[in-house]
Coordinates of C-alpha atoms in Angstrom, one line a residue:
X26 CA 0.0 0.0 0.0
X27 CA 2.7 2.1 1.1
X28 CA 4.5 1.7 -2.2
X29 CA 1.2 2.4 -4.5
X30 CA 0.7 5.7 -2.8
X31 CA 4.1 6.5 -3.4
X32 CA 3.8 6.1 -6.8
X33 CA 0.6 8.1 -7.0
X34 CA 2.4 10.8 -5.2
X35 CA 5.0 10.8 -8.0
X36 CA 2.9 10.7 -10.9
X37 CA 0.7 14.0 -9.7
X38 CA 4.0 15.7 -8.5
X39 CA 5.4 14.9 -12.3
X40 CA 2.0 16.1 -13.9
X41 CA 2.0 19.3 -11.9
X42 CA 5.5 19.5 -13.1
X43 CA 4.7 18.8 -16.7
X44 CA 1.4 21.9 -16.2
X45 CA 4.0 23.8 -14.8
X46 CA 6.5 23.5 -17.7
X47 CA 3.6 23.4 -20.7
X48 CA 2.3 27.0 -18.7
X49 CA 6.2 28.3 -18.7
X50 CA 6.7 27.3 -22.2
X51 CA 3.2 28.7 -23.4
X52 CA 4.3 32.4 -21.5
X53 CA 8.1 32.1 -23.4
X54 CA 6.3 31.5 -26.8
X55 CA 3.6 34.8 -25.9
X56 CA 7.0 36.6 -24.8
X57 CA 8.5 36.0 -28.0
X58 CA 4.9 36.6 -30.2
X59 CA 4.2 39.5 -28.7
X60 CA 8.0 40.9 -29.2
X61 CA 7.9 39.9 -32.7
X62 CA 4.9 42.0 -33.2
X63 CA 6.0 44.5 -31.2
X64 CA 9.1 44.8 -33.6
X65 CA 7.3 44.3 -36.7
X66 CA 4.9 47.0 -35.3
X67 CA 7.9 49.7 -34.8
X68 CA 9.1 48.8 -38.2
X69 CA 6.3 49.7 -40.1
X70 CA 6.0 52.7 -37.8
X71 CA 9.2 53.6 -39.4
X72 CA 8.5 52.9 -43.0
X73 CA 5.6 55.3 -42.4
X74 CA 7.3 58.2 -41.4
X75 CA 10.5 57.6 -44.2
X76 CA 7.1 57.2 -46.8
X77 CA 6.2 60.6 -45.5
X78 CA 9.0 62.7 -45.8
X79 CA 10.7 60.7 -48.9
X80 CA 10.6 63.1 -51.3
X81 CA 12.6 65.9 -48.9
X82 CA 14.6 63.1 -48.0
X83 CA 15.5 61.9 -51.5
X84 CA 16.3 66.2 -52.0
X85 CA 18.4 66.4 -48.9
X86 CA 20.6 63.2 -50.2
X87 CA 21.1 64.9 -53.3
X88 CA 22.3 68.1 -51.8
X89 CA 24.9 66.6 -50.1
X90 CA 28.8 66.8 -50.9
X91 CA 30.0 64.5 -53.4
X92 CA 32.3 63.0 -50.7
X93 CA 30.0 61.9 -48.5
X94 CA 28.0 60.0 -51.2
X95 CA 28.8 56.6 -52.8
X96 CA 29.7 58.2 -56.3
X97 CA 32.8 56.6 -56.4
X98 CA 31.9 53.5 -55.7
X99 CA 28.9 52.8 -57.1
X100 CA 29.8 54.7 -60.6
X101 CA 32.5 52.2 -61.5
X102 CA 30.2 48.7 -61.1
X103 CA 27.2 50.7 -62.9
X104 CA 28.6 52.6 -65.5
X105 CA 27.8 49.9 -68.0
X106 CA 24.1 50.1 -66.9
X107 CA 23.9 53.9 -67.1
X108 CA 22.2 55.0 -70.8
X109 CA 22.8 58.9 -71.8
X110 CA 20.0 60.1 -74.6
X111 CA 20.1 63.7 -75.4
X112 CA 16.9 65.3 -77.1
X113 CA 18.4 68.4 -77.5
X114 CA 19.3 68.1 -81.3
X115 CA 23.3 69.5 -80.8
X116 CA 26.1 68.5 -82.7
X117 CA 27.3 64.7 -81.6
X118 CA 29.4 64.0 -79.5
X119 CA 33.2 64.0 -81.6
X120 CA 34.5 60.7 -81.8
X121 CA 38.0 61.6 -81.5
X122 CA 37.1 62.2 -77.8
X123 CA 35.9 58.8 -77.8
X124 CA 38.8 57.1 -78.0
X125 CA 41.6 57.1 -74.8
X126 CA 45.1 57.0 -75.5
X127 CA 46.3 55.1 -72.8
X128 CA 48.6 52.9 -73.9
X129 CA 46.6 50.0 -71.8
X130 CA 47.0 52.1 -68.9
X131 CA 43.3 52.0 -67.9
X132 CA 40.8 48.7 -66.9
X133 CA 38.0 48.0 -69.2
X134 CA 35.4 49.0 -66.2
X135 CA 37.4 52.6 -66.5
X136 CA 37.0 53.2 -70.1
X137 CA 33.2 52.9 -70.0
X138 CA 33.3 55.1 -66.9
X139 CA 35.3 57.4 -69.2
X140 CA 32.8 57.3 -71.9
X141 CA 30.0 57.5 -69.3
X142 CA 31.4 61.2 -68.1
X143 CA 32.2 61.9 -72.0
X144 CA 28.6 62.3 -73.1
X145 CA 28.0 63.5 -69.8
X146 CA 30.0 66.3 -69.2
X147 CA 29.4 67.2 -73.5
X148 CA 25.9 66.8 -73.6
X149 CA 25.8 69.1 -70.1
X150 CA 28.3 71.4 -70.0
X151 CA 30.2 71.5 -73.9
X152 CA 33.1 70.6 -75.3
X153 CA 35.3 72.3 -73.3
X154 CA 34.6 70.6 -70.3
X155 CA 34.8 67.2 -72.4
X156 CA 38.1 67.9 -73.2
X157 CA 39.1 68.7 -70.2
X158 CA 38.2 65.7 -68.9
X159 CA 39.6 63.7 -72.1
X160 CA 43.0 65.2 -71.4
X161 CA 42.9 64.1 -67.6
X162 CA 41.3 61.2 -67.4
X163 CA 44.1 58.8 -67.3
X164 CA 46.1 60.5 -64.9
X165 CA 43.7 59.8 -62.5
X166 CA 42.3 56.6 -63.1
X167 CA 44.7 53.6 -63.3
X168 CA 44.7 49.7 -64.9
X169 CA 45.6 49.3 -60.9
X170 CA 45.5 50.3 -57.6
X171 CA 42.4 51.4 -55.7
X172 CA 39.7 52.4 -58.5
X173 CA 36.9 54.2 -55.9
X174 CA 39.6 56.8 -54.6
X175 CA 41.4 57.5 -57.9
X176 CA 37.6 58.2 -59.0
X177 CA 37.1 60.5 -55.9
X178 CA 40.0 62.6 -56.4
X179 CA 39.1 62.5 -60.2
X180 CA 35.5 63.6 -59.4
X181 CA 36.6 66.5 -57.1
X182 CA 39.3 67.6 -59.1
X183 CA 38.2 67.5 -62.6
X184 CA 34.4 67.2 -62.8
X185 CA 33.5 69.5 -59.9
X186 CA 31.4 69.3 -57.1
X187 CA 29.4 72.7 -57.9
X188 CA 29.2 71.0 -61.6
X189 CA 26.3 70.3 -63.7
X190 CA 28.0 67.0 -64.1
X191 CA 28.6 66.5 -61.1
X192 CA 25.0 67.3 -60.5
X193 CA 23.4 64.4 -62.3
X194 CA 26.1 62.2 -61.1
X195 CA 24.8 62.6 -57.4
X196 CA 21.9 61.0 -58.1
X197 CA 23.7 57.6 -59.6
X198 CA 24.4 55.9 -56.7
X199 CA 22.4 53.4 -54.4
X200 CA 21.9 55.7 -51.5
X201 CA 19.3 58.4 -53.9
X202 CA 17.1 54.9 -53.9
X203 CA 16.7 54.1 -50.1
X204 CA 13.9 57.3 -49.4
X205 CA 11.5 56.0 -52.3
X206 CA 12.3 52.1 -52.0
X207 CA 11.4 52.2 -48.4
X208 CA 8.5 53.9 -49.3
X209 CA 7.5 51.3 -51.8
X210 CA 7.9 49.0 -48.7
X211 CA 5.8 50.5 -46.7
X212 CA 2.9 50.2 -49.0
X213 CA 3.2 46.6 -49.9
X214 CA 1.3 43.8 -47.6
X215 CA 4.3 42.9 -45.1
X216 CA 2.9 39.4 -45.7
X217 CA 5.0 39.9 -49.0
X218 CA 8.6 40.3 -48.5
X219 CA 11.0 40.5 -51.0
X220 CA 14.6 41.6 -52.2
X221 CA 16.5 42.9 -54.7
X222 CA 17.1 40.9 -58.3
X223 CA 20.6 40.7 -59.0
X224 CA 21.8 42.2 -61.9
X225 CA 18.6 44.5 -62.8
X226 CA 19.6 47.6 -62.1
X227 CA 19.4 50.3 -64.8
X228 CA 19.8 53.5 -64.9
X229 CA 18.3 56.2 -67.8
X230 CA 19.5 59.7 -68.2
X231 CA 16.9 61.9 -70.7
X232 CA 18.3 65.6 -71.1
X233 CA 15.5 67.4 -73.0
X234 CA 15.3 70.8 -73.7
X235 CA 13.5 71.8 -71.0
X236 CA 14.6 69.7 -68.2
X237 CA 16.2 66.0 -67.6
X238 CA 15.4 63.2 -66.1
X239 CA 16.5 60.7 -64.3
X240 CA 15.3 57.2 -64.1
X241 CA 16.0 54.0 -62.4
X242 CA 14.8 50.9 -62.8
X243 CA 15.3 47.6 -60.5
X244 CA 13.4 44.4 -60.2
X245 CA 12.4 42.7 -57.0
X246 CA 11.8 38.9 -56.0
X247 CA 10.2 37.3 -53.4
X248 CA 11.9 35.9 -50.6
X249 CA 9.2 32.9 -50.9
X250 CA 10.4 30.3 -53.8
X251 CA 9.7 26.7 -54.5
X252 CA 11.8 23.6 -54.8
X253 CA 14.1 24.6 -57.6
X254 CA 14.4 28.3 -56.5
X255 CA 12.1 30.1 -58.1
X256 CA 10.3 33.2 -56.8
X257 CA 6.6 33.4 -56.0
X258 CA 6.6 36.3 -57.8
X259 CA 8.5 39.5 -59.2
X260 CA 7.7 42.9 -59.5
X261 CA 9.6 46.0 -61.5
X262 CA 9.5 49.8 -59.9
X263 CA 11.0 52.5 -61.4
X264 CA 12.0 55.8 -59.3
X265 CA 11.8 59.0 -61.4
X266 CA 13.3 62.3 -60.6
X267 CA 13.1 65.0 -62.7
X268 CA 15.3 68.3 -62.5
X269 CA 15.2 71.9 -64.7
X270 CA 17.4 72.1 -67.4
X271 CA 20.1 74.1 -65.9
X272 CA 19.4 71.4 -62.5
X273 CA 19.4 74.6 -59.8
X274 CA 16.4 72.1 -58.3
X275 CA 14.9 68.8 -58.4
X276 CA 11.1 69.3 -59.5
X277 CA 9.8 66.1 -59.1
X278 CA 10.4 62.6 -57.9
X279 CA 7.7 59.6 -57.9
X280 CA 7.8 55.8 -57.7
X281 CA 5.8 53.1 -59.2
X282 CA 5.5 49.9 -60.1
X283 CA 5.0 48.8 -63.0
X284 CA 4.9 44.6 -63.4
X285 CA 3.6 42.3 -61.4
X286 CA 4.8 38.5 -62.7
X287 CA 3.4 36.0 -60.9
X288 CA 5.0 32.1 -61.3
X289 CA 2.5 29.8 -63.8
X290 CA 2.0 27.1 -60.6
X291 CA 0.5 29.2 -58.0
X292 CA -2.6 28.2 -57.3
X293 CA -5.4 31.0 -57.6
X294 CA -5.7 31.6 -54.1
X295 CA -2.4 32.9 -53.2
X296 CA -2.2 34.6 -56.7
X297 CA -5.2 36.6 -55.7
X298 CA -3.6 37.2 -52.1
X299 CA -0.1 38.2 -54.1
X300 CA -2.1 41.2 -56.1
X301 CA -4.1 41.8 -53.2
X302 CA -0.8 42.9 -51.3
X303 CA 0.0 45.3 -53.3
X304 CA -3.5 47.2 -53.4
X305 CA -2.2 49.7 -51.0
X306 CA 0.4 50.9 -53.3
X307 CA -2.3 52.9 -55.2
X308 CA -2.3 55.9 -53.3
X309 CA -3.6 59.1 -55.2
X310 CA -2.6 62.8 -53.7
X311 CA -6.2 64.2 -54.7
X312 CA -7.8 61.7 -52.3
X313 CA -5.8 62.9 -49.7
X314 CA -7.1 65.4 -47.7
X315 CA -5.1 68.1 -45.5
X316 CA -1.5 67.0 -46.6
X317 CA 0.8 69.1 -49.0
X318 CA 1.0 67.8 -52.6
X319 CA 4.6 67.8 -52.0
X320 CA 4.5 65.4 -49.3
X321 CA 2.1 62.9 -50.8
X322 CA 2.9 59.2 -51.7
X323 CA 2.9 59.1 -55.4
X324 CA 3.2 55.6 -55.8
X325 CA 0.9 53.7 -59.1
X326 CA 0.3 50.1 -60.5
X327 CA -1.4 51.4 -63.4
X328 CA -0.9 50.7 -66.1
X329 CA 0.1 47.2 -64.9
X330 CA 0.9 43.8 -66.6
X331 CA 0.7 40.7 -64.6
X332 CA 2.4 38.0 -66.1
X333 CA 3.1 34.2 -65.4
X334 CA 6.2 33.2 -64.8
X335 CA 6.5 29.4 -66.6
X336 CA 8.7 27.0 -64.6
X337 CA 8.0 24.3 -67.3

């Protein structure tokens, strides 16, 4: 008898061990839910207030000092992405110009730089300051040695930071991106994340005759995939800013996106939850009440293409 109560005594003390656990383990996992919502709640708190201001911010990033921007850096491993059109209907661009004679001296990544700031500096500022930067070039920039600081003495030096050059140039670099991709962020479902698409980065320079443009383009990707890798979907956006010909301001920027492309094997109901997050990236300015224009979201999806991504 003795020995049977015993063992009942055990059993309860281990189940009121086990309740005590479960009810421990239950109050961790709430801890941790309620601090991931917590965070996830502060996070969109900030994406809100970066979507509000983005358009001074993306202003204010632009204004800065050359030096303190990625120009250096970031010019070099996108030069070969960067298109120049001018509109303007002025003599070409003279191919002798075109042409470095360096002997080899300089990488092939620094002769399309050098061609980038050609039709640049020509199509902004003349020939004069072409030439100048024609006959300087390769003093500067080197086959070797450290490429982003022989470009920032070369920027400072030669193209100016008070430059209309130099101007354009401060809006070519991945930091200009961060107010109006974060915005973009803030107005897609958070159910959806993503990430950049490697490689899709493009950049389009239009000098017309009464003001230029500059546009980027990048794709995104879902962080969700299936067995072989690929993405539940993929969307392009394209930040536009837009300056007066003679770039004393900026006089616009806006973002949008403009495909949706959703993999051919997702079934209806998570396509339908896909275009459903991004709904809330349609915000409009003139149904907005008692906010500045200037301050406003300008984010579209129309015109939009959805397309199906075929994994066959």
């Amino acid at each position: 008898m003795g020995s049977c109560a015993s063992a009942e005594e055990d059993k309860t003390e281990n189940n009121n061990n086990n309740n005590k656990n479960t009810k421990n383990n239950n109050k961790k996992t709430d801890n941790t839910n309620n601090e991931v919502k917590e965070a996830a709640a502060q996070h969109r708190e900030q994406l809100d207030k970066v979507a509000r201001n983005w358009k001074q911010d993306t202003d204010a990033i632009w204004k800065r000092r050359y030096d303190v921007l990625a120009i250096h850096t970031d010019i070099p491993r996108l030069g070969h992405k960067i298109q120049v059109i001018d509109n303007c209907g002025g003599p070409p661009l003279p191919t002798q110009l075109l042409e470095i004679q360096n002997d080899g001296e300089v990488s092939e990544k620094g002769d399309v730089v050098y061609q980038l700031f050609l039709r640049l500096s020509y199509f902004l500022e003349g020939e004069l300051k072409a030439q100048k930067i024609a006959s300087s070039y390769t003093r500067y920039i080197k086959k070797t040695g450290d490429m982003s600081q022989q470009m920032l003495s070369f920027l400072g030096e030669i193209i100016d930071d008070q430059s209309i050059t130099m101007k354009i140039l401060k809006v070519c670099h991945q930091k200009i991106l961060l107010p109006g991709y974060y915005t973009l962020k803030s107005q897609i479902h958070p159910d959806l994340p993503f990430r950049d698409a490697r490689g899709s980065w493009r950049i389009i320079i239009t000098i017309n005759p009464d003001e230029i443009t500059v546009v980027h383009r990048k794709r995104q990707q879902s962080t969700s995939a299936n067995t072989e890798g690929a993405p539940d979907f993929e969307f392009e956006w394209v930040l536009t800013i837009t300056f007066d010909k003679e770039l004393n301001s900026m006089q616009d920027c806006s973002v949008r996106v403009c495909d949706i492309t959703i993999r051919n094997d997702i079934d209806e109901i998570k396509k339908a939850k896909i275009l459903d997050g991004f709904k809330t990236v349609n915000v409009s300015s003139s149904e907005s009440e008692g906010t500045s224009s200037t301050n406003q979201i300008e984010l579209s999806i129309q015109p939009i293409t959805t397309e199906i991504i075929n994994t066959e």
